[in-house]
PDB file of C-alpha atoms and ligand atoms in Angstrom:
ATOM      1  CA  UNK A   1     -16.718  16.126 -14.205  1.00 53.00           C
ATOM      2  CA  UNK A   2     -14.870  16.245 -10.867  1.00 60.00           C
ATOM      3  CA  UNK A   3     -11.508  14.875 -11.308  1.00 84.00           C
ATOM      4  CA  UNK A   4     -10.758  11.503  -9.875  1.00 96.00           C
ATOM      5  CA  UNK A   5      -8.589  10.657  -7.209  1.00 98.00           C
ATOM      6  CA  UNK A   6      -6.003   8.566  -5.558  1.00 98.00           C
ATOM      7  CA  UNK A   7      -5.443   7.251  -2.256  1.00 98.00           C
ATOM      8  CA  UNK A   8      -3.340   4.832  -1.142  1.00 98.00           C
ATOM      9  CA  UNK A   9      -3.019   2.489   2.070  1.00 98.00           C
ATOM     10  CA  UNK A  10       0.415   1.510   3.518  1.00 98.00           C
ATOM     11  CA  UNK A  11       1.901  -0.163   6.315  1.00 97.00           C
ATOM     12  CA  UNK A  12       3.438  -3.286   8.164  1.00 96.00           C
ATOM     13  CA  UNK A  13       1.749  -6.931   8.374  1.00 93.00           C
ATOM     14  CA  UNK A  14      -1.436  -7.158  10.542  1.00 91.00           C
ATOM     15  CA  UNK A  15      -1.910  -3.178  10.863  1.00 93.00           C
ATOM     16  CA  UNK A  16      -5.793  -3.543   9.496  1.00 94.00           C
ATOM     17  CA  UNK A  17      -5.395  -1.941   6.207  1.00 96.00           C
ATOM     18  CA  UNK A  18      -7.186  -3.775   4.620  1.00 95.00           C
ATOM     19  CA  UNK A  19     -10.244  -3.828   6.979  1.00 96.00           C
ATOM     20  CA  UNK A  20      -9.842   0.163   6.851  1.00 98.00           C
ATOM     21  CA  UNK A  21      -9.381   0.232   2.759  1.00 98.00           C
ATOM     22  CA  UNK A  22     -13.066  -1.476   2.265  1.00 98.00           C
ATOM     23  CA  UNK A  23     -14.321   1.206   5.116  1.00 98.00           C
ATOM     24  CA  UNK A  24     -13.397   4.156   3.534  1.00 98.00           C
ATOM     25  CA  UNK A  25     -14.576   3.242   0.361  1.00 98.00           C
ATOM     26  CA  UNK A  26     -17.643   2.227   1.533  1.00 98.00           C
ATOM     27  CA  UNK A  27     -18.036   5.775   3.323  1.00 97.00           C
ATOM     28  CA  UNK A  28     -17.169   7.625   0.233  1.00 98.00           C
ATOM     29  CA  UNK A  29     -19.891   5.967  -1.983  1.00 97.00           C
ATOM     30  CA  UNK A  30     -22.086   6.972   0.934  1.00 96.00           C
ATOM     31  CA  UNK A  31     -20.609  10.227   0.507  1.00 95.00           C
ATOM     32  CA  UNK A  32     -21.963   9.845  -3.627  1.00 95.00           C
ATOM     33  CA  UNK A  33     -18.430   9.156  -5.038  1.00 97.00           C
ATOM     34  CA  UNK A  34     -17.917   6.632  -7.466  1.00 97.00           C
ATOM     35  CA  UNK A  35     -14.126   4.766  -5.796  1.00 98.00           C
ATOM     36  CA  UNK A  36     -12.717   2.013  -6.775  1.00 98.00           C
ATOM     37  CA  UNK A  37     -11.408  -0.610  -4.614  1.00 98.00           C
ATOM     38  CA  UNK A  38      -8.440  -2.070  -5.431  1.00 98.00           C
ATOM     39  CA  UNK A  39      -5.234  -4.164  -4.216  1.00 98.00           C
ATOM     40  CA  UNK A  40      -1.031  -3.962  -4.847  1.00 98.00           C
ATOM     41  CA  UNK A  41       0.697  -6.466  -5.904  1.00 98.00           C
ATOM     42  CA  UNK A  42      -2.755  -7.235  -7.968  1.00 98.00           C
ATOM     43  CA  UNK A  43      -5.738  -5.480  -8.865  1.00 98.00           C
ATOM     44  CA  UNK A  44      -5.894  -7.280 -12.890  1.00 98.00           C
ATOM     45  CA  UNK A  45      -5.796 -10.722 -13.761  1.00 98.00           C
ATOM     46  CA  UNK A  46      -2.659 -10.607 -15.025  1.00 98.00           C
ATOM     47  CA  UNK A  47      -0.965  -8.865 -11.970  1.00 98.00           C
ATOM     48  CA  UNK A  48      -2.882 -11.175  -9.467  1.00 98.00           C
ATOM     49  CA  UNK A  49      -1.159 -13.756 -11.194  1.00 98.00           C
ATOM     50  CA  UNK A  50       1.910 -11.894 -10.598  1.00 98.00           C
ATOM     51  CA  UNK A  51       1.376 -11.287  -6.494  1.00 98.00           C
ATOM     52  CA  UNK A  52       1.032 -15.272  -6.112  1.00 97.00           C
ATOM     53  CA  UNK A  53       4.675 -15.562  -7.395  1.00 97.00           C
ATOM     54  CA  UNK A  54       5.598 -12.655  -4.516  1.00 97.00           C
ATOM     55  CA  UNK A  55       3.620 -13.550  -1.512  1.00 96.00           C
ATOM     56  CA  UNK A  56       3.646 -17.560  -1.919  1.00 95.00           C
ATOM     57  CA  UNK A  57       6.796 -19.802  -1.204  1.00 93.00           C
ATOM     58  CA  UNK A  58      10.167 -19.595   0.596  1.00 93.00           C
ATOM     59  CA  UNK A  59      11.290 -16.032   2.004  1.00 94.00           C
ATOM     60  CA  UNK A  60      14.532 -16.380  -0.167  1.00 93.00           C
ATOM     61  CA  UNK A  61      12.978 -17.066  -3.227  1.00 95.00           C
ATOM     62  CA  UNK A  62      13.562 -14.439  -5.217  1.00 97.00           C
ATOM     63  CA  UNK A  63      17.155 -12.105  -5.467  1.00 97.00           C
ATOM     64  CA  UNK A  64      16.178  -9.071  -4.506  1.00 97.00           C
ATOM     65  CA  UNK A  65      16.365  -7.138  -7.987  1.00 98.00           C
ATOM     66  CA  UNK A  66      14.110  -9.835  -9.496  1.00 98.00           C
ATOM     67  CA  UNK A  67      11.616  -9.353  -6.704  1.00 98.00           C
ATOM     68  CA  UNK A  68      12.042  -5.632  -7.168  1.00 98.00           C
ATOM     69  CA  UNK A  69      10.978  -5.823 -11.198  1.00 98.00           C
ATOM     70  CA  UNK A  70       8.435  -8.267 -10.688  1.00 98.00           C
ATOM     71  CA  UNK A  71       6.218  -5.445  -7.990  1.00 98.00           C
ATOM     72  CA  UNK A  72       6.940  -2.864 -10.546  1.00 98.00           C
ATOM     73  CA  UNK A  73       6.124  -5.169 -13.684  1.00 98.00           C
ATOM     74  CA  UNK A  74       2.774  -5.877 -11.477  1.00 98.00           C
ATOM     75  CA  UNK A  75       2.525  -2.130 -10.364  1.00 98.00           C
ATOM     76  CA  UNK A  76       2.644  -1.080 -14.375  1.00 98.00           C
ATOM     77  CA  UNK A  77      -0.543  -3.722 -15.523  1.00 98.00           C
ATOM     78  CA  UNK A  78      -2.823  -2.120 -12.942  1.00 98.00           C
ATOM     79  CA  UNK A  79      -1.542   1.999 -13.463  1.00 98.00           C
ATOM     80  CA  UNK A  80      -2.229   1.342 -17.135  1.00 98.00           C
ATOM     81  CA  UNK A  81      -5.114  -1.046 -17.345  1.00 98.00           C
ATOM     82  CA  UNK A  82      -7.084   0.053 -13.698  1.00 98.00           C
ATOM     83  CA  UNK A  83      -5.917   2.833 -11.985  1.00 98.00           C
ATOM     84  CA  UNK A  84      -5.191   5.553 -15.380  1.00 98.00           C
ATOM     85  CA  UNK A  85      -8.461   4.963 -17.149  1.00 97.00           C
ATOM     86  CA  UNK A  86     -10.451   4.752 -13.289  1.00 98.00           C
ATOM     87  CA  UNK A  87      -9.038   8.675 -12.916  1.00 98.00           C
ATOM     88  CA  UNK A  88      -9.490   9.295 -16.471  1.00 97.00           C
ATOM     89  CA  UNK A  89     -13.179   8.618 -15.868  1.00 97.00           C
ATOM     90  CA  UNK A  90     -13.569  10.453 -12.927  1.00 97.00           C
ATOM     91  CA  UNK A  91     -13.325   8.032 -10.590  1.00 98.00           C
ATOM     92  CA  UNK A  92     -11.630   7.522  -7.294  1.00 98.00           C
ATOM     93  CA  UNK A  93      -9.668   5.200  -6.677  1.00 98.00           C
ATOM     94  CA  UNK A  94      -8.722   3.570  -3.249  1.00 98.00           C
ATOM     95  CA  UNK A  95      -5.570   1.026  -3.696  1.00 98.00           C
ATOM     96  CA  UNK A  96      -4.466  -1.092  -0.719  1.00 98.00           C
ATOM     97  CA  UNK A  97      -0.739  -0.775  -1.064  1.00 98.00           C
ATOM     98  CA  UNK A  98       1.136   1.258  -3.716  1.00 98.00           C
ATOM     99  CA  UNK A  99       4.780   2.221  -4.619  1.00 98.00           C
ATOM    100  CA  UNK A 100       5.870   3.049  -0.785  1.00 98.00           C
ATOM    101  CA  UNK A 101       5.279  -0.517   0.203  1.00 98.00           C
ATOM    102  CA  UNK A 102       8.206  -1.017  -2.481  1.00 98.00           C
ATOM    103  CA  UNK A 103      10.158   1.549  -0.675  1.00 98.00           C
ATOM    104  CA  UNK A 104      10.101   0.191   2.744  1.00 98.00           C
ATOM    105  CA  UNK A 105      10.065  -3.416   1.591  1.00 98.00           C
ATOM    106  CA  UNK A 106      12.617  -3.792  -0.874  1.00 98.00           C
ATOM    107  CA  UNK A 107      14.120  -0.386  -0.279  1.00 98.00           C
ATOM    108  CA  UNK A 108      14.582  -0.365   3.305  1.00 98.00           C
ATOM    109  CA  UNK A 109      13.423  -3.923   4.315  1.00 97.00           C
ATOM    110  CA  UNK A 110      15.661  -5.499   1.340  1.00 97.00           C
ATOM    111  CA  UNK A 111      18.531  -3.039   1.279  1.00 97.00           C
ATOM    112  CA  UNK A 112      18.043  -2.381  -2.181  1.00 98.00           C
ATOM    113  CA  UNK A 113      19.577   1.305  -2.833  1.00 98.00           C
ATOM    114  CA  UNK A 114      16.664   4.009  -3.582  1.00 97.00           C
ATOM    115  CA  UNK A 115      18.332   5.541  -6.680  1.00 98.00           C
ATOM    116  CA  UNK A 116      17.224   2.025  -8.311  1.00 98.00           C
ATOM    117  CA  UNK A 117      13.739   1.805  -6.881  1.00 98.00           C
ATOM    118  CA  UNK A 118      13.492   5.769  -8.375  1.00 98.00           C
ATOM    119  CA  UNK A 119      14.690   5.202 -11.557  1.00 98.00           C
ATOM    120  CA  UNK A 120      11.883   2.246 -11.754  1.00 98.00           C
ATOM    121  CA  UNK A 121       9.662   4.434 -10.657  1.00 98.00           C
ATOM    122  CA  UNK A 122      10.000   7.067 -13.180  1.00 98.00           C
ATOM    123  CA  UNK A 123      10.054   4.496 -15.994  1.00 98.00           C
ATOM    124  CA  UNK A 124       7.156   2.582 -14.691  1.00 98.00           C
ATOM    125  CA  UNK A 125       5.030   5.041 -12.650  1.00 98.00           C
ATOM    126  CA  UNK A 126       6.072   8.413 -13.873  1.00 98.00           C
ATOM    127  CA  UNK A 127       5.429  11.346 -12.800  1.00 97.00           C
ATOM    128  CA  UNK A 128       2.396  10.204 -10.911  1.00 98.00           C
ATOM    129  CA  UNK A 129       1.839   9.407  -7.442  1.00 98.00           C
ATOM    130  CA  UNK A 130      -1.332   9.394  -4.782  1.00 98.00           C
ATOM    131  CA  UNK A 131      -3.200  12.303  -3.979  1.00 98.00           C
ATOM    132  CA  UNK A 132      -3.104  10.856  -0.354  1.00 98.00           C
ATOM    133  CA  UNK A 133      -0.991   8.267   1.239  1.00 98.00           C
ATOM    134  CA  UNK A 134      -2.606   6.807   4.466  1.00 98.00           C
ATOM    135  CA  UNK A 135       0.211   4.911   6.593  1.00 98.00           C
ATOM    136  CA  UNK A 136      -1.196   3.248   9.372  1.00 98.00           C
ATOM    137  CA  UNK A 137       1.225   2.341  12.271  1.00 98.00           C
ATOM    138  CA  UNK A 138       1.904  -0.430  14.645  1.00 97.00           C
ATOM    139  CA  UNK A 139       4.589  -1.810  17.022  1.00 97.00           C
ATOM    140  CA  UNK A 140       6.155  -4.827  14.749  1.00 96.00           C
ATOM    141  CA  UNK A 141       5.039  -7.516  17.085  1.00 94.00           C
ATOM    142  CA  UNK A 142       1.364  -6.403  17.367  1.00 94.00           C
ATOM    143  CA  UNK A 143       1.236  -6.163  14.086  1.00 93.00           C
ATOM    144  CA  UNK A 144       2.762  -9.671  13.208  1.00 91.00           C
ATOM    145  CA  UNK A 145       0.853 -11.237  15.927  1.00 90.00           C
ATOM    146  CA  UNK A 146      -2.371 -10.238  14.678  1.00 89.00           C
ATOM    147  CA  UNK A 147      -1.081 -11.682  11.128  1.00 86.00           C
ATOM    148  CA  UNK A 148      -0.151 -14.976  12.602  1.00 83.00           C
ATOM    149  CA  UNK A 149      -3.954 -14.941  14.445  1.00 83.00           C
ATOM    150  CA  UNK A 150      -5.182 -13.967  10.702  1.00 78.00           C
ATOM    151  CA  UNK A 151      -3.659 -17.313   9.779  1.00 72.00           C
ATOM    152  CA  UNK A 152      -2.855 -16.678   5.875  1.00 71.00           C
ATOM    153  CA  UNK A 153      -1.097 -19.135   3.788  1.00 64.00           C
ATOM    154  CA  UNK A 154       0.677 -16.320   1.118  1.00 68.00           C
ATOM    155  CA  UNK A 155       2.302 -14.937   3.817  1.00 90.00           C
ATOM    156  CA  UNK A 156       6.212 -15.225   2.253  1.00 94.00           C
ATOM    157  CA  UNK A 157       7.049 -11.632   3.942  1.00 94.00           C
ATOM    158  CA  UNK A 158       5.276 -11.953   7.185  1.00 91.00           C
ATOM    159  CA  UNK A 159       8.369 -14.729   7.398  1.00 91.00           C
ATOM    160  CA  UNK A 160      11.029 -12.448   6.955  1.00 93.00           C
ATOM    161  CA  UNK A 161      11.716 -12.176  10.491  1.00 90.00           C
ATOM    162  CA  UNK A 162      11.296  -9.575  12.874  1.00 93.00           C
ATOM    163  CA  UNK A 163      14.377  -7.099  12.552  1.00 96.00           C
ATOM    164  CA  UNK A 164      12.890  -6.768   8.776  1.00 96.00           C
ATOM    165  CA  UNK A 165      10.031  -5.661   9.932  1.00 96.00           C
ATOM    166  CA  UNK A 166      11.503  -3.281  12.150  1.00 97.00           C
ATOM    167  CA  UNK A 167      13.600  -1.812   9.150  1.00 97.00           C
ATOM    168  CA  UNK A 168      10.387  -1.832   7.333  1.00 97.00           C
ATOM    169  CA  UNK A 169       8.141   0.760   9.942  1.00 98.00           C
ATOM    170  CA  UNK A 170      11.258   3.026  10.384  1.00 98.00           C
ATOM    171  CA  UNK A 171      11.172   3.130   6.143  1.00 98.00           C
ATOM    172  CA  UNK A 172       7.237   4.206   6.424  1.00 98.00           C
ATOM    173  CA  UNK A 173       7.684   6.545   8.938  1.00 98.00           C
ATOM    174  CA  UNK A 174      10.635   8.170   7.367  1.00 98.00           C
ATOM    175  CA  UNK A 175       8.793   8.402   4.199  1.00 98.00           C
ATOM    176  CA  UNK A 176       6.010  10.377   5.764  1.00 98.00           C
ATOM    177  CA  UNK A 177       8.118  12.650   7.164  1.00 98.00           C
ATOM    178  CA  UNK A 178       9.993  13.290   3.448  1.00 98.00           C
ATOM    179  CA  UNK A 179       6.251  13.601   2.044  1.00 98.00           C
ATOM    180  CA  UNK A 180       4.615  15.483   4.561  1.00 98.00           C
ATOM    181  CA  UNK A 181       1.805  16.905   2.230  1.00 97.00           C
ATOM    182  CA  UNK A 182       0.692  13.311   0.474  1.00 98.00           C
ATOM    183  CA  UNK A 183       1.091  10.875   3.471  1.00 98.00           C
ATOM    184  CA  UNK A 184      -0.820  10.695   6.692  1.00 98.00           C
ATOM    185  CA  UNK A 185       0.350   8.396   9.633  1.00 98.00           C
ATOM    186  CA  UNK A 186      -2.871   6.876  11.499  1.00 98.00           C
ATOM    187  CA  UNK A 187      -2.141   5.083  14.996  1.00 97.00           C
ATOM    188  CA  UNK A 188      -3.435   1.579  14.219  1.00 97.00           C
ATOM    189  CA  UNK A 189      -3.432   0.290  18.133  1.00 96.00           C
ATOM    190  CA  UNK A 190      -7.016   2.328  18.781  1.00 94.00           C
ATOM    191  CA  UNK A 191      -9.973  -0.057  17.793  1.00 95.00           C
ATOM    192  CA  UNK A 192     -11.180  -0.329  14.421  1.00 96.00           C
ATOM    193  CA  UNK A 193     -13.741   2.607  14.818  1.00 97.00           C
ATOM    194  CA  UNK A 194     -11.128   5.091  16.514  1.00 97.00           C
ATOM    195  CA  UNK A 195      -8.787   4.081  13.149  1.00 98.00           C
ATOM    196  CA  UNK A 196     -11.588   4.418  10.767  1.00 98.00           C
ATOM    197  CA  UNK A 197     -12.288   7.854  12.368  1.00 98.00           C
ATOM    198  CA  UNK A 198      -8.943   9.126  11.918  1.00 98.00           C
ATOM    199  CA  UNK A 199      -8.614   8.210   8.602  1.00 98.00           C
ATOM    200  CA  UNK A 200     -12.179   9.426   7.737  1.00 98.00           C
ATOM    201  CA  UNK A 201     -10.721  12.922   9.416  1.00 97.00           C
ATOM    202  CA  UNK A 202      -8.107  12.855   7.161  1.00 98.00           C
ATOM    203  CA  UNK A 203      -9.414  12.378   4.224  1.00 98.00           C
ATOM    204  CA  UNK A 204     -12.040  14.520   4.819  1.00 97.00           C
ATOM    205  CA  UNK A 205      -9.927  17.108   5.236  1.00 97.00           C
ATOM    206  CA  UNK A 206      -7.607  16.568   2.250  1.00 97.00           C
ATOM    207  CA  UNK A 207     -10.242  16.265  -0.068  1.00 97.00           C
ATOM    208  CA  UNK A 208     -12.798  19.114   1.449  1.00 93.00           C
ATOM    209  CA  UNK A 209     -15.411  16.746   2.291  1.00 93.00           C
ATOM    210  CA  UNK A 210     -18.051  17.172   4.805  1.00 86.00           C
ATOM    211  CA  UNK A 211     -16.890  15.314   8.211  1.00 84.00           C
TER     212      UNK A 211
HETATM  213  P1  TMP B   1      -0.829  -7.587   1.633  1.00 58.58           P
HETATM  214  O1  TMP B   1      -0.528  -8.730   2.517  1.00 58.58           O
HETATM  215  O2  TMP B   1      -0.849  -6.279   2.353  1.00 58.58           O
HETATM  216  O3  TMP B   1      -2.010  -7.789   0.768  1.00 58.58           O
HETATM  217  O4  TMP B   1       0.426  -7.421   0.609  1.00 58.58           O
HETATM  218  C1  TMP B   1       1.100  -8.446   0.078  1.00 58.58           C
HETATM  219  C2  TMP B   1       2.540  -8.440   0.499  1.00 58.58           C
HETATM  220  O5  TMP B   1       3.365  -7.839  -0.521  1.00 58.58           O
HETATM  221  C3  TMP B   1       2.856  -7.699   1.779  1.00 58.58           C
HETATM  222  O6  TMP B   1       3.528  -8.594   2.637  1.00 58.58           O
HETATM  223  C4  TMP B   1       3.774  -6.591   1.361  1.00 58.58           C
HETATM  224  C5  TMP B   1       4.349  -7.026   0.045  1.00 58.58           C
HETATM  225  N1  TMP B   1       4.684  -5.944  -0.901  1.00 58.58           N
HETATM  226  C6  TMP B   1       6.018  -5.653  -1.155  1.00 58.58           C
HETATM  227  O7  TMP B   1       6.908  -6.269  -0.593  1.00 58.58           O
HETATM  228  N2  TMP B   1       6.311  -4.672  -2.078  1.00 58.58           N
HETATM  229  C7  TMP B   1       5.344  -3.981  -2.751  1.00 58.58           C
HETATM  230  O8  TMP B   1       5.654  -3.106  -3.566  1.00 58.58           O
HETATM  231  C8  TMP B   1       3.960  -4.301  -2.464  1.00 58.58           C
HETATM  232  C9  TMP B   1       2.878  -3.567  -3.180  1.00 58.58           C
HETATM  233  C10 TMP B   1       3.689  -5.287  -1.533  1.00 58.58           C
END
């Protein structure tokens, strides 16, 4: 059995992730690969129940530390009851947002220090992380324009205001450059088939797949 993998989608509000998330997995079934599409916060019953407390309501709603414990309380349902046993079987799996989102959220977009978000991480997450991170970029008021055209009513952080955001693409982009070898930064401006090109690139290249 080939061993499964994981890939991961991050980025700002209104950079097309998750437009690009269903296209790669649909090109890697193509490709004979058994993925799994899935979703952060969310991606089990439980957790989904879980994101609608963080992406519904009033920007202040929840301290930051309480919002912090709630992603990784969320994060831990789907590692053990989705993501572990998809791997486990062999499976990949494609997840549209993971742990860096916390980073450059909370971490960088929420001030709260990284030595907390790590030690969360190890006692939640582990020593585990993606096989390949895909960031895709895009100047903060693109993005957030195209999220305001996208009209969607959970949209407590796309409310956060713009210097957030700002904080929020300098976090991504600084954690690509600490992780060189797991993250990827993809240009979201091009069209949707230049961006689903590059990515396809990428991971085709990562994983030793034929272009
Ligand atoms: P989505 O809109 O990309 O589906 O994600 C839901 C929102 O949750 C998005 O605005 C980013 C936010 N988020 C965090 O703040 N921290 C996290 O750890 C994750 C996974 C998402």
């Amino acid at each position: 059995m080939t061993p499964g993998r994981f890939i991961s989608f991050e980025g700002g509000e209104g950079t097309g992730k998750t437009t690009q998330v269903t296209k790669l997995t649909q090109r890697l079934v193509g490709a004979g690969i058994d993925v799994v599409e899935t979703r952060e916060p969310g991606g089990t019953p439980a957790a989904e129940e879980i994101r609608r407390l963080l992406v519904e309501g009033d920007p202040r709603r929840w301290e930051p530390m309480s919002e912090l414990l709630l992603h990784f309380a969320a994060r831990r349902e789907h590692l053990v009851k989705v993501i572990w046993p998809a791997l486990e079987r062999g499976q990949w799996v494609v997840s549209d947002r993971f742990a860096d989102s916390t980073r450059a959220y909370q971490g960088y977009g929420l001030g709260i220090p990284e030595t907390a978000i790590e030690a969360l991480y190890d006692l939640a997450v582990g020593n585990f992380a993606p096989d390949l991170t895909v960031i895709l970029d895009l100047p903060v008021e693109l993005g957030l324009k195209r999220a305001k055209w996208r009209g969607d009513a959970a949209a407590r952080y796309e409310r956060m205001g713009q210097p957030f955001h700002e904080r929020l693409r300098k976090g991504f982009l600084a954690i690509a450059k600490e992780n060189p070898v797991r993250c990827r930064v993809i240009d979201a401006t091009g069209t949707l088939e230049e961006i689903e090109a590059a990515i396809w690139h990428a991971v085709a290249k990562r994983f030793d797949l034929a272009p």
